[in-house]
Amino acid sequence: MIKGLAITTVWVLDQDRAREFYTEKLGLEVRTDITMGGEGGMRWLTVGAKDQPDVELTLMVPGPPGLDPESAEAMKKLISKGVLGAGALATDDIHADCKALKARGVEFLQEPQERPYGIEAIFRDDSGNWFSFTQRREGDLDMSQDWGI
């Protein structure tokens, strides 16, 4: 039976730049950084929040083995256009954390705003992916009620 999410992919344009962005700007930690298949093989780079050891983001450049060359180029164009949302990251103090992330050079597309589920800001990573940065309302862990799920 499925027990939860362990790893999810964030498509990036450059793994070295992404590693720097996700660790130095967002404060995530590197979990894995290895090349599989010897020199010229696929680089497996994962990061995660230090307080959430069971969930990782794989920072992958579109290409083989998962994508054929035509699909990889299409994905790279979408990433660089900034149209892909990569997920939601949680915080317990959105105003202080937004200020700290801005000081590290993180580009925000939307300042913190009240939403039915809490307070949300939107930022971009170094490749163009956008993330929801969210502080949930106190005691509101079940978003299905707000969304009619």
XYZ file of C-alpha atoms in Angstrom:
149
model
C 0.000 0.000 0.000
C 1.158 3.554 -0.673
C 2.472 5.171 2.497
C 3.246 8.626 1.130
C 5.351 10.706 -1.229
C 9.093 9.985 -1.122
C 10.659 11.651 -4.196
C 9.298 14.024 -6.823
C 11.009 15.588 -9.835
C 11.617 19.274 -10.398
C 12.815 19.844 -13.965
C 15.742 22.288 -14.075
C 17.931 23.728 -16.818
C 21.286 23.313 -15.056
C 21.899 20.982 -12.105
C 24.894 22.897 -10.718
C 22.946 26.171 -10.666
C 19.899 24.385 -9.245
C 21.974 22.784 -6.475
C 23.284 26.208 -5.510
C 19.811 27.808 -5.617
C 18.030 25.117 -3.624
C 20.745 24.853 -0.956
C 22.188 28.358 -0.641
C 19.044 30.390 -1.336
C 16.231 28.127 -0.136
C 18.228 26.430 2.633
C 17.504 22.836 1.612
C 20.162 20.164 2.088
C 21.712 17.873 -0.512
C 20.634 14.275 0.061
C 22.212 12.593 -2.973
C 24.563 13.795 -5.701
C 25.914 10.884 -7.727
C 26.465 9.984 -11.363
C 24.931 6.663 -12.306
C 26.403 4.657 -15.150
C 29.947 6.019 -14.948
C 31.340 9.103 -16.657
C 28.750 10.700 -18.912
C 25.970 8.897 -17.034
C 22.855 10.374 -15.498
C 23.373 12.648 -12.491
C 20.991 11.890 -9.619
C 20.740 15.052 -7.495
C 18.244 15.258 -4.655
C 17.594 17.890 -2.001
C 15.190 18.159 0.910
C 14.207 20.085 4.017
C 16.293 19.069 7.031
C 13.172 18.561 9.166
C 11.530 16.294 6.574
C 14.012 13.477 5.884
C 11.506 11.225 4.111
C 10.712 13.614 1.199
C 13.173 14.617 -1.545
C 13.137 16.760 -4.678
C 15.087 15.317 -7.602
C 16.592 18.155 -9.631
C 16.672 16.748 -13.166
C 17.595 18.200 -16.544
C 15.071 17.012 -19.162
C 16.559 14.285 -21.329
C 17.286 10.585 -21.480
C 16.455 8.160 -20.071
C 13.035 9.627 -19.245
C 12.514 11.916 -22.232
C 13.334 11.610 -25.915
C 15.263 14.561 -27.451
C 12.155 16.249 -28.901
C 10.242 16.019 -25.599
C 13.300 17.209 -23.656
C 13.582 20.334 -25.823
C 9.861 21.045 -25.442
C 10.161 20.685 -21.649
C 13.207 22.991 -21.547
C 11.245 25.659 -23.456
C 8.343 25.425 -21.008
C 10.690 25.647 -18.024
C 12.515 28.695 -19.365
C 9.184 30.397 -20.170
C 8.307 30.141 -16.485
C 4.950 28.435 -16.999
C 5.533 25.309 -14.883
C 4.471 25.168 -11.256
C 6.711 22.805 -9.334
C 4.716 22.490 -6.104
C 4.066 24.076 -2.746
C 6.592 24.575 0.028
C 5.427 25.088 3.607
C 6.533 27.576 6.231
C 5.339 28.572 9.691
C 6.385 32.244 9.376
C 5.809 33.395 5.816
C 6.569 37.084 6.361
C 9.962 36.516 8.021
C 10.882 33.727 5.588
C 9.952 35.774 2.514
C 12.133 38.603 3.791
C 15.055 36.199 4.364
C 14.641 34.557 0.942
C 14.491 37.937 -0.808
C 17.733 38.917 0.956
C 19.308 35.776 -0.575
C 18.134 36.807 -4.044
C 14.952 34.745 -4.472
C 12.556 36.345 -6.987
C 8.970 36.612 -5.742
C 6.141 36.882 -8.253
C 3.531 37.484 -5.564
C 3.874 38.908 -2.086
C 2.166 37.055 0.791
C -1.629 37.201 0.426
C -4.507 35.774 2.437
C -6.108 32.696 0.901
C -8.853 30.355 2.140
C -6.158 27.886 3.275
C -3.706 30.381 4.813
C -1.171 32.907 3.519
C 0.553 32.302 0.185
C 3.420 33.887 -1.741
C 4.754 32.764 -5.127
C 8.451 32.609 -6.078
C 10.572 31.337 -8.989
C 13.587 29.092 -8.897
C 16.705 29.758 -10.985
C 15.291 27.803 -13.959
C 11.911 29.568 -14.059
C 9.703 27.091 -12.156
C 7.261 28.742 -9.790
C 6.428 27.528 -6.294
C 3.607 28.309 -3.913
C 5.132 29.257 -0.550
C 2.418 28.736 2.016
C 1.730 29.217 5.689
C -1.405 27.275 6.516
C -3.976 28.780 8.809
C -3.754 27.565 12.455
C -5.587 24.298 12.912
C -6.489 24.039 9.205
C -4.738 20.832 8.161
C -7.600 19.496 6.026
C -7.773 21.652 2.908
C -10.433 19.397 1.383
C -13.160 21.305 3.238
C -12.098 24.611 1.691
C -11.780 23.103 -1.779
C -14.870 20.899 -1.735
C -12.815 17.730 -2.208
